[in-house]
Coordinates of C-alpha atoms and ligand atoms in Angstrom, one line a residue:
M173 CA -15.1 -14.7 12.8
N174 CA -17.1 -11.5 13.1
T175 CA -18.3 -10.2 9.7
D176 CA -20.3 -7.3 10.9
L177 CA -19.3 -3.7 11.1
F178 CA -17.0 -2.7 14.1
I179 CA -18.3 0.5 15.5
N180 CA -17.8 1.9 19.0
N181 CA -16.3 -1.4 20.1
E182 CA -19.5 -3.2 19.1
W183 CA -20.3 -5.6 16.2
R184 CA -23.2 -4.3 14.3
P185 CA -24.9 -5.5 11.1
A186 CA -25.3 -2.9 8.4
A187 CA -28.4 -0.7 9.0
S188 CA -29.7 -1.9 5.6
G189 CA -29.2 -5.5 6.6
K190 CA -27.3 -6.1 3.3
R191 CA -24.2 -8.3 3.0
F192 CA -21.7 -8.9 0.2
P193 CA -19.8 -12.1 -0.7
V194 CA -16.0 -12.4 -0.3
V195 CA -14.4 -14.8 -2.7
N196 CA -11.2 -16.8 -2.3
P197 CA -9.5 -16.1 -5.7
A198 CA -7.5 -19.3 -5.6
T199 CA -10.5 -21.5 -5.3
E200 CA -13.4 -19.3 -6.6
E201 CA -15.3 -20.2 -3.4
V202 CA -17.4 -17.7 -1.4
I203 CA -15.7 -17.7 2.0
A204 CA -17.7 -15.0 3.9
E205 CA -20.7 -12.7 3.7
V206 CA -19.7 -9.4 5.1
A207 CA -21.9 -6.5 6.2
A208 CA -22.3 -4.0 3.4
G209 CA -22.0 -0.6 5.2
D210 CA -23.3 2.5 3.5
A211 CA -23.7 6.2 4.3
G212 CA -25.9 5.6 7.4
D213 CA -23.3 3.2 8.9
V214 CA -20.5 5.6 8.1
D215 CA -22.5 8.3 10.0
N216 CA -22.6 6.0 13.0
A217 CA -18.9 5.2 12.8
V218 CA -17.9 8.8 12.4
A219 CA -20.1 9.8 15.3
A220 CA -18.4 7.2 17.5
A221 CA -15.0 8.3 16.4
R222 CA -15.9 12.0 16.9
T223 CA -17.3 11.3 20.4
C224 CA -14.1 9.4 21.4
F225 CA -11.9 12.2 19.9
E226 CA -13.7 15.0 21.8
S227 CA -13.7 13.0 25.1
D228 CA -10.6 12.4 27.2
A229 CA -10.6 8.7 26.3
W230 CA -8.0 8.8 23.5
R231 CA -6.3 12.1 22.6
N232 CA -5.9 13.1 26.2
L233 CA -5.0 9.7 27.4
S234 CA -1.3 9.9 28.3
A235 CA 0.7 9.4 25.1
R236 CA 2.6 6.6 26.9
K237 CA -0.7 4.7 27.5
R238 CA -1.7 5.2 23.8
G239 CA 1.7 3.7 22.9
R240 CA 1.2 0.8 25.2
L241 CA -2.2 -0.1 23.7
L242 CA -0.6 -0.1 20.2
A243 CA 2.2 -2.3 21.5
K244 CA -0.4 -4.6 23.0
A245 CA -2.2 -4.8 19.7
A246 CA 1.1 -5.7 18.1
D247 CA 1.7 -8.5 20.6
L248 CA -1.8 -9.9 20.0
L249 CA -1.4 -9.8 16.3
E250 CA 2.0 -11.5 16.5
G251 CA 0.4 -14.2 18.6
R252 CA -2.1 -14.9 15.8
L253 CA 0.3 -14.3 12.9
E254 CA -0.2 -17.7 11.2
E255 CA -4.0 -17.6 11.4
I256 CA -4.3 -14.0 10.2
A257 CA -1.7 -14.6 7.4
R258 CA -3.9 -17.5 6.3
L259 CA -6.9 -15.2 6.2
E260 CA -4.9 -12.7 4.1
T261 CA -4.1 -15.4 1.7
A262 CA -7.7 -16.6 1.6
H263 CA -9.2 -13.3 0.4
N264 CA -6.2 -11.9 -1.5
G265 CA -4.8 -15.0 -3.2
K266 CA -1.1 -14.2 -2.3
T267 CA 1.1 -16.9 -1.1
L268 CA 1.2 -17.8 2.5
F269 CA 5.0 -17.0 2.3
E270 CA 4.1 -13.4 1.4
S271 CA 1.2 -13.1 3.8
K272 CA 3.5 -14.0 6.7
I273 CA 5.9 -11.3 5.6
E274 CA 3.0 -8.8 5.3
I275 CA 1.6 -9.5 8.8
T276 CA 5.1 -9.4 10.3
M277 CA 5.5 -5.9 8.8
T278 CA 2.1 -4.9 10.2
V279 CA 3.3 -6.0 13.7
N280 CA 6.5 -3.9 13.2
T281 CA 4.5 -0.9 12.1
L282 CA 2.3 -1.0 15.2
R283 CA 5.4 -1.3 17.4
Y284 CA 7.2 1.5 15.5
Y285 CA 4.4 3.9 16.1
A286 CA 3.8 2.7 19.6
G287 CA 7.3 4.0 20.2
W288 CA 6.5 7.3 18.6
A289 CA 3.3 8.0 20.6
D290 CA 5.2 9.8 23.4
K291 CA 7.8 11.4 21.2
I292 CA 5.6 13.7 19.1
T293 CA 6.8 17.2 20.0
G294 CA 6.8 20.8 18.8
D295 CA 9.7 23.3 18.8
T296 CA 10.7 26.3 20.7
L297 CA 11.3 29.2 18.2
P298 CA 13.7 32.1 18.5
V299 CA 11.6 35.1 17.2
D300 CA 12.2 38.8 17.4
G301 CA 10.8 40.6 20.5
P302 CA 10.1 39.8 24.1
F303 CA 8.3 36.5 23.4
L304 CA 8.4 32.8 24.2
V305 CA 7.1 31.1 21.1
Y306 CA 6.6 27.4 20.8
T307 CA 4.6 24.9 18.6
L308 CA 2.4 22.1 19.6
R309 CA 1.6 19.1 17.5
E310 CA -2.0 18.3 18.0
P311 CA -4.0 15.3 16.5
I312 CA -5.9 16.3 13.4
G313 CA -9.1 14.7 14.6
V314 CA -11.2 11.9 13.0
V315 CA -9.3 10.1 10.2
G316 CA -11.0 8.2 7.4
A317 CA -8.6 5.5 6.1
I318 CA -9.5 4.0 2.7
V319 CA -7.2 1.2 1.5
P320 CA -6.8 -1.2 -1.4
W321 CA -6.8 -5.0 -1.7
N322 CA -3.1 -5.7 -2.4
F323 CA -1.6 -5.5 1.1
P324 CA -4.9 -5.3 3.0
L325 CA -3.9 -5.2 6.6
N326 CA -0.4 -3.9 6.2
I327 CA -1.4 -0.8 4.2
A328 CA -4.3 -0.2 6.7
S329 CA -1.7 -0.2 9.5
W330 CA 0.4 2.4 7.6
K331 CA -2.5 4.7 8.3
F332 CA -4.2 3.7 11.6
A333 CA -1.0 3.1 13.5
P334 CA 0.5 6.7 13.1
A335 CA -3.0 8.2 13.3
L336 CA -3.8 6.5 16.6
A337 CA -0.3 7.2 18.0
A338 CA -0.8 10.9 17.3
G339 CA -4.2 10.8 19.2
C340 CA -6.5 10.7 16.2
T341 CA -9.5 8.4 16.0
V342 CA -10.0 6.2 12.9
V343 CA -12.7 4.9 10.7
L344 CA -11.2 2.3 8.4
K345 CA -12.8 1.3 5.1
P346 CA -11.1 -1.8 3.7
A347 CA -11.3 -2.8 0.0
S348 CA -14.5 -4.8 -0.7
E349 CA -12.4 -7.7 -2.1
T350 CA -10.4 -8.0 1.1
P351 CA -12.3 -6.9 4.3
L352 CA -11.5 -10.0 6.5
T353 CA -8.1 -9.1 8.1
A354 CA -9.3 -5.6 9.1
L355 CA -12.2 -7.3 10.9
A356 CA -9.9 -9.8 12.5
F357 CA -7.7 -6.9 13.7
A358 CA -10.7 -5.2 15.2
E359 CA -11.2 -8.2 17.4
L360 CA -7.6 -7.6 18.7
V361 CA -8.3 -3.9 19.3
L362 CA -11.2 -5.0 21.5
E363 CA -9.1 -7.5 23.3
A364 CA -6.3 -5.0 23.8
G365 CA -8.7 -2.6 25.6
F366 CA -8.8 0.4 23.3
P367 CA -11.6 2.8 24.3
P368 CA -14.9 2.7 22.3
G369 CA -14.7 4.7 19.0
A370 CA -10.9 5.0 18.8
F371 CA -10.8 2.4 16.0
N372 CA -13.8 1.5 13.8
V373 CA -14.2 -0.6 10.6
V374 CA -16.9 0.0 8.0
T375 CA -16.8 -2.6 5.3
G376 CA -18.6 -1.9 2.1
G377 CA -18.3 -0.5 -1.5
G378 CA -16.1 2.3 -2.6
S379 CA -18.8 4.4 -4.2
T380 CA -21.1 3.9 -1.1
A381 CA -19.2 3.6 2.2
G382 CA -15.9 5.0 0.8
A383 CA -17.5 8.1 -0.8
A384 CA -19.7 8.7 2.3
L385 CA -16.5 8.8 4.4
V386 CA -14.8 11.3 2.1
R387 CA -17.8 13.6 2.0
H388 CA -18.6 13.4 5.7
P389 CA -18.3 16.9 7.3
D390 CA -17.1 15.4 10.6
V391 CA -14.1 13.6 9.1
D392 CA -11.0 15.8 9.3
K393 CA -8.7 13.8 7.1
I394 CA -8.7 11.1 4.5
S395 CA -5.7 8.9 4.1
F396 CA -6.1 7.0 0.9
T397 CA -4.2 4.3 -0.9
G398 CA -5.5 3.1 -4.2
S399 CA -5.7 3.9 -7.9
T400 CA -4.8 7.3 -9.3
E401 CA -8.3 7.6 -10.8
V402 CA -10.1 7.1 -7.5
G403 CA -7.5 9.4 -5.8
R404 CA -8.5 12.2 -8.1
Q405 CA -12.2 11.7 -7.3
I406 CA -11.4 11.7 -3.6
M407 CA -9.4 15.0 -4.0
R408 CA -12.4 16.6 -5.7
M409 CA -14.9 15.3 -3.1
A410 CA -12.7 16.2 -0.2
A411 CA -12.5 19.8 -1.5
E412 CA -16.2 20.3 -0.6
T413 CA -15.3 20.1 3.1
N414 CA -11.7 21.4 3.0
K415 CA -10.5 18.0 4.1
R416 CA -6.9 17.2 4.4
V417 CA -5.9 14.3 2.2
T418 CA -2.9 12.0 1.8
L419 CA -2.9 10.1 -1.5
E420 CA -0.8 7.1 -2.2
L421 CA -1.6 6.2 -5.8
G422 CA -0.5 4.1 -8.7
G423 CA 2.9 3.6 -10.3
K424 CA 4.8 2.4 -13.3
S425 CA 8.2 2.2 -11.7
P426 CA 11.4 1.9 -13.7
N427 CA 14.0 -0.6 -12.7
I428 CA 17.3 0.3 -14.5
I429 CA 20.0 -2.2 -15.2
F430 CA 23.3 -0.6 -16.3
A431 CA 25.8 -2.7 -18.1
D432 CA 28.3 -2.6 -15.2
A433 CA 25.8 -4.1 -12.7
D434 CA 26.2 -7.5 -11.0
L435 CA 23.9 -9.0 -13.5
K436 CA 22.9 -12.1 -11.5
A437 CA 21.7 -9.9 -8.7
A438 CA 20.1 -7.4 -11.0
V439 CA 18.1 -10.2 -12.8
R440 CA 17.0 -11.6 -9.4
G441 CA 16.0 -8.0 -8.3
A442 CA 14.1 -7.5 -11.6
Q443 CA 12.2 -10.7 -11.0
T444 CA 11.2 -10.0 -7.4
G445 CA 10.5 -6.4 -8.5
I446 CA 7.7 -7.5 -10.8
F447 CA 6.6 -11.0 -9.6
Y448 CA 6.5 -10.5 -5.9
G449 CA 2.9 -10.2 -4.8
K450 CA 1.8 -11.3 -8.3
G451 CA 2.8 -7.9 -9.5
E452 CA -0.1 -6.4 -7.6
V453 CA 2.3 -4.1 -5.9
C454 CA 2.1 -0.3 -6.3
A455 CA 5.9 0.0 -6.5
A456 CA 6.3 -3.0 -8.8
G457 CA 9.3 -2.6 -11.1
S458 CA 7.1 -3.0 -14.1
R459 CA 9.3 -1.2 -16.6
L460 CA 12.7 -2.9 -16.8
L461 CA 15.2 -0.6 -18.6
V462 CA 18.3 -2.5 -19.7
E463 CA 21.5 -1.0 -21.2
R464 CA 21.7 -2.3 -24.7
S465 CA 25.1 -4.1 -24.4
V466 CA 23.7 -6.5 -21.8
H467 CA 20.2 -6.7 -23.0
D468 CA 20.2 -10.1 -24.6
Q469 CA 21.7 -11.9 -21.7
V470 CA 19.4 -10.2 -19.2
V471 CA 16.3 -11.0 -21.2
E472 CA 17.4 -14.6 -21.7
Q473 CA 17.9 -15.1 -17.9
L474 CA 14.7 -13.3 -17.1
A475 CA 12.6 -15.4 -19.4
E476 CA 14.2 -18.6 -18.1
G477 CA 13.4 -17.5 -14.5
A478 CA 9.8 -16.5 -15.3
K479 CA 9.1 -19.9 -16.9
K480 CA 10.2 -21.6 -13.7
L481 CA 8.0 -19.4 -11.6
T482 CA 4.8 -21.4 -12.0
P483 CA 1.6 -20.3 -10.2
G484 CA 0.3 -22.7 -7.6
D485 CA -1.7 -23.2 -4.5
P486 CA -1.0 -20.1 -2.3
L487 CA -1.1 -22.2 0.9
D488 CA 1.7 -24.5 -0.3
K489 CA 4.9 -23.3 1.4
N490 CA 6.9 -23.6 -1.8
T491 CA 4.6 -21.5 -4.0
R492 CA 6.0 -18.1 -5.0
L493 CA 3.2 -17.0 -7.4
G494 CA -0.3 -16.9 -6.1
A495 CA -3.7 -16.0 -7.6
L496 CA -4.7 -12.5 -8.7
V497 CA -7.2 -10.9 -6.4
S498 CA -10.3 -11.3 -8.6
K499 CA -11.7 -12.4 -11.9
R500 CA -12.0 -8.8 -12.9
Q501 CA -8.3 -8.2 -12.1
Q502 CA -7.3 -11.3 -14.1
E503 CA -9.3 -10.1 -17.1
T504 CA -7.7 -6.6 -16.8
V505 CA -4.2 -8.2 -16.8
L506 CA -5.0 -10.5 -19.7
G507 CA -6.4 -7.5 -21.6
Y508 CA -3.0 -5.8 -21.2
I509 CA -1.2 -8.9 -22.4
K510 CA -3.3 -9.0 -25.5
K511 CA -2.6 -5.3 -26.1
G512 CA 1.1 -5.9 -25.7
V513 CA 1.1 -8.5 -28.4
A514 CA -1.2 -6.4 -30.7
E515 CA 1.1 -3.4 -30.4
G516 CA 4.1 -5.4 -31.4
A517 CA 6.0 -6.3 -28.2
A518 CA 7.8 -9.6 -28.2
L519 CA 6.3 -12.1 -25.6
V520 CA 9.2 -14.1 -24.3
A521 CA 7.6 -15.8 -21.3
G522 CA 4.1 -16.5 -19.9
G523 CA 1.1 -14.7 -21.2
K524 CA -1.7 -17.1 -20.3
A525 CA -4.3 -17.6 -17.6
V526 CA -3.9 -20.9 -15.7
S527 CA -5.8 -23.0 -13.2
P528 CA -3.2 -25.0 -11.3
P529 CA -3.8 -27.9 -8.9
P530 CA -5.1 -28.7 -6.4
N531 CA -8.3 -26.9 -7.3
G532 CA -8.0 -26.6 -11.1
K533 CA -9.7 -23.2 -10.5
G534 CA -8.7 -19.7 -9.5
Y535 CA -7.6 -16.5 -11.1
F536 CA -4.0 -17.1 -11.9
V537 CA -1.8 -15.6 -14.6
E538 CA 1.6 -16.8 -15.6
A539 CA 4.8 -14.8 -14.9
T540 CA 4.9 -12.8 -18.2
V541 CA 7.8 -11.0 -19.8
F542 CA 7.6 -8.7 -22.9
D543 CA 10.7 -7.7 -24.7
Q544 CA 11.2 -5.0 -27.4
V545 CA 8.8 -2.7 -25.7
S546 CA 8.8 0.9 -26.8
P547 CA 7.9 3.9 -24.6
E548 CA 4.7 4.6 -26.5
M549 CA 3.2 1.2 -26.1
T550 CA 0.3 0.8 -23.6
I551 CA 2.1 -1.8 -21.5
A552 CA 5.0 0.7 -21.1
R553 CA 2.7 3.5 -19.9
E554 CA -0.2 2.1 -17.9
E555 CA -0.2 0.4 -14.6
I556 CA -1.1 -3.2 -15.2
F557 CA -1.1 -4.4 -11.6
G558 CA -0.2 -8.0 -12.5
P559 CA 2.8 -10.2 -13.1
V560 CA 3.7 -8.6 -16.5
L561 CA 7.1 -7.1 -17.1
A562 CA 7.9 -4.7 -20.0
V563 CA 11.6 -4.6 -21.1
L564 CA 12.9 -1.5 -22.8
S565 CA 16.5 -0.8 -23.9
F566 CA 18.7 2.3 -23.7
D567 CA 22.2 3.3 -24.9
D568 CA 23.7 5.6 -22.2
F569 CA 23.1 7.1 -18.8
E570 CA 21.2 10.2 -20.0
Q571 CA 18.9 8.2 -22.2
G572 CA 18.3 5.7 -19.3
V573 CA 17.4 8.4 -16.8
K574 CA 15.2 10.2 -19.4
L575 CA 13.3 7.0 -20.1
A576 CA 12.9 6.3 -16.4
N577 CA 11.3 9.7 -15.9
Q578 CA 9.1 9.4 -19.0
S579 CA 5.9 8.5 -17.0
M580 CA 3.1 10.4 -15.3
Y581 CA 3.9 8.3 -12.2
G582 CA 6.8 8.7 -9.7
L583 CA 6.4 6.2 -7.0
A584 CA 9.6 4.2 -7.0
A585 CA 12.6 3.2 -9.1
G586 CA 15.5 0.7 -9.0
I587 CA 19.1 1.2 -10.1
W588 CA 21.6 -1.6 -10.7
T589 CA 25.3 -0.6 -11.1
K590 CA 28.6 -1.1 -9.4
D591 CA 29.6 2.5 -10.0
I592 CA 28.7 4.5 -6.9
Q593 CA 28.8 7.8 -8.6
K594 CA 26.5 6.7 -11.3
A595 CA 24.2 5.2 -8.8
H596 CA 23.8 8.3 -6.7
R597 CA 23.6 10.6 -9.8
A598 CA 20.8 8.5 -11.1
A599 CA 19.1 8.4 -7.7
R600 CA 19.1 12.2 -7.7
A601 CA 17.9 12.5 -11.3
I602 CA 14.9 10.2 -11.0
R603 CA 11.6 11.8 -9.9
A604 CA 10.2 9.2 -7.5
G605 CA 9.5 8.8 -3.8
T606 CA 11.7 5.8 -3.3
V607 CA 14.9 4.8 -5.1
W608 CA 16.5 1.4 -4.5
I609 CA 20.1 1.0 -5.4
N610 CA 21.2 -2.6 -6.0
A611 CA 18.0 -3.7 -4.3
Y612 CA 14.3 -3.7 -5.0
N613 CA 11.0 -3.9 -3.2
F614 CA 12.2 -3.4 0.4
Y615 CA 10.1 -1.6 2.9
D616 CA 10.5 -0.7 6.6
S617 CA 8.2 1.0 9.1
G618 CA 11.0 3.6 9.7
A619 CA 11.4 4.5 6.0
P620 CA 8.9 7.0 4.5
F621 CA 7.0 5.8 1.4
G622 CA 4.9 7.7 -1.1
G623 CA 4.8 9.3 -4.5
F624 CA 5.9 12.1 -6.7
K625 CA 3.7 13.3 -9.6
A626 CA 0.5 11.3 -10.3
S627 CA 1.6 8.7 -7.7
G628 CA 0.2 11.0 -5.0
F629 CA 1.5 13.2 -2.1
G630 CA 2.0 12.9 1.6
R631 CA 4.0 10.0 3.1
D632 CA 3.2 6.7 4.8
L633 CA 5.7 5.2 7.3
G634 CA 8.6 6.8 9.0
K635 CA 8.3 9.9 11.2
E636 CA 7.1 11.8 8.1
A637 CA 3.7 9.9 8.3
L638 CA 3.0 11.6 11.7
D639 CA 3.0 15.0 10.0
G640 CA -0.2 13.8 8.1
Y641 CA -2.0 13.2 11.4
T642 CA -1.1 16.3 13.3
E643 CA -1.8 20.0 13.1
V644 CA 0.8 22.6 14.1
K645 CA -0.3 25.1 16.7
T646 CA 1.9 28.2 17.3
V647 CA 1.7 29.6 20.8
W648 CA 3.0 33.2 21.6
V649 CA 3.7 34.2 25.2
G650 CA 4.4 37.8 25.8
L651 CA 7.2 38.1 28.3
Ligands
NAD779 P1 -9.1 1.4 -5.9 O1 -8.7 2.8 -6.1 O2 -10.1 0.8 -6.9 O3 -9.7 1.2 -4.5 C1 -9.0 1.6 -3.3 C2 -10.0 1.8 -2.2 O4 -10.9 3.0 -2.5 C3 -11.0 0.7 -2.0 O5 -11.2 0.5 -0.6 C4 -12.2 1.1 -2.7 O6 -13.4 0.5 -2.2 C5 -12.2 2.6 -2.4 N1 -13.0 3.4 -3.4 C6 -13.3 3.2 -4.7 N2 -14.0 4.2 -5.2 C7 -14.2 5.1 -4.2 C8 -14.8 6.3 -4.2 N3 -15.5 6.8 -5.2 N4 -14.8 7.0 -3.0 C9 -14.1 6.5 -1.9 N5 -13.5 5.3 -1.9 C10 -13.5 4.6 -3.1 O7 -7.7 0.6 -5.9 P2 -7.5 -0.9 -5.8 O8 -7.9 -1.5 -7.1 O9 -8.1 -1.5 -4.5 O10 -6.0 -1.0 -5.6 C11 -5.1 -1.0 -6.6 C12 -4.5 0.4 -6.8 O11 -3.9 0.9 -5.6 C13 -3.3 0.5 -7.8 O12 -3.5 1.6 -8.6 C14 -2.1 0.6 -6.9 O13 -1.0 1.2 -7.5 C15 -2.6 1.4 -5.8 N6 -1.8 1.2 -4.6 C16 -0.9 2.3 -4.3 C17 -0.1 2.1 -3.2 C18 0.8 3.3 -2.8 O14 1.3 3.2 -1.6 N7 1.1 4.2 -3.6 C19 -0.1 1.0 -2.5 C20 -0.9 -0.1 -2.9 C21 -1.8 0.1 -3.9

């Protein structure tokens, strides 16, 4: 596959000639050497995106044609689903089972926004006086999309699909751990027949290529998904050029099990809530809040389930727990586990690094459950981003909701109860961008997703995402 930068529909090596290695975290092998783009390459990509934006090639292409190109890209991706899912597994370590779900969702997202392209409209406004007043929704311009490594192609599509549908042009900077599927997608963009400069990919480091994109005066908007810490830096840097920003940041999401819940379903939901995607999921239900009267039985079932969920070869169709993305991430997660033990939480399942067959290598961590966690402990407060669950207990509704909101984050939450009034009361009381009731970890292209509080602002997905890629223009006509 191509491992150069994708700029103006051409494959180009980095101007510096530098490359960086991409490692398969399940085998520890270097699987590619990818172009290390930096500020000069970002300049070239932004220039291509700007030229395309200012020309008639994209924003003034009929909206229907833009939609058709997005739909074509979706079809091409669907045609190579298995191959691209394998590539996602190769650089990320997630199971092939999960990669297929991820790439399917990417296909859906492309189709969803392909449908929106010719339905982005303004309003006609009843104002005082002899005027016809209407609004136009115009594309914001050149969009810099900076994305993390956990759902590499899917999260990228949450940005480039609505941006392209709205008539923006895009420079995508994938995470340096996982640049391969963005490059594979660029091949499909070329095949689909997008005009040069509409979609560009600059691979490279965050502090080099990423920061250059954020600082670039010709980029109109940064759409970022990643850690809260980097999100803050981006906000500061973007201020220098009054750039618009959308930030999808970290989380420490509460998953609340009330005593009247269907406990079997709740335990299953708690498990997929934290172990799906090896816990490297921004909305992972990493704080499990259990009503005290059912606490013992919930924890017992959870520990039992976690012990059965053994890490293994991500390409094996039966594996449900893959490798963490990198050695560094494995070390971070193990560091948190150590802290949990040191601060007095009770380790009831997992806790160790493993190197399963067939390679006897790789950055795996067991499915880990901590019981008797208190809100002050580090593992109850900080995002671990790994397969580590912290279980806390509460006595009544008020205490449960209070505990749920006791976090600087507000990305998502889960509620398990059979009482519909209680469920909806809790959904209202929790400060988070997504609340699942008797479900966890479901996403859809049509359902907006994003954070409250330190989990960021702006929304991906749904029609709401389009707001982030359009400017509103008000037109007054004297009658
Ligand atoms: P990260 O913040 O380290 O990196 C994200 C991206 O930003 C990468 O492409 C990186 O190269 C780039 N980057 C790093 N420093 C930069 C800088 N100074 N300027 C510009 N770009 C820079 O995050 P990560 O480790 O890749 O991903 C994990 C984090 O992402 C977690 O905190 C997780 O919660 C969050 N996340 C959030 C969502 C969401 O929708 N809210 C979804 C997925 C992941």
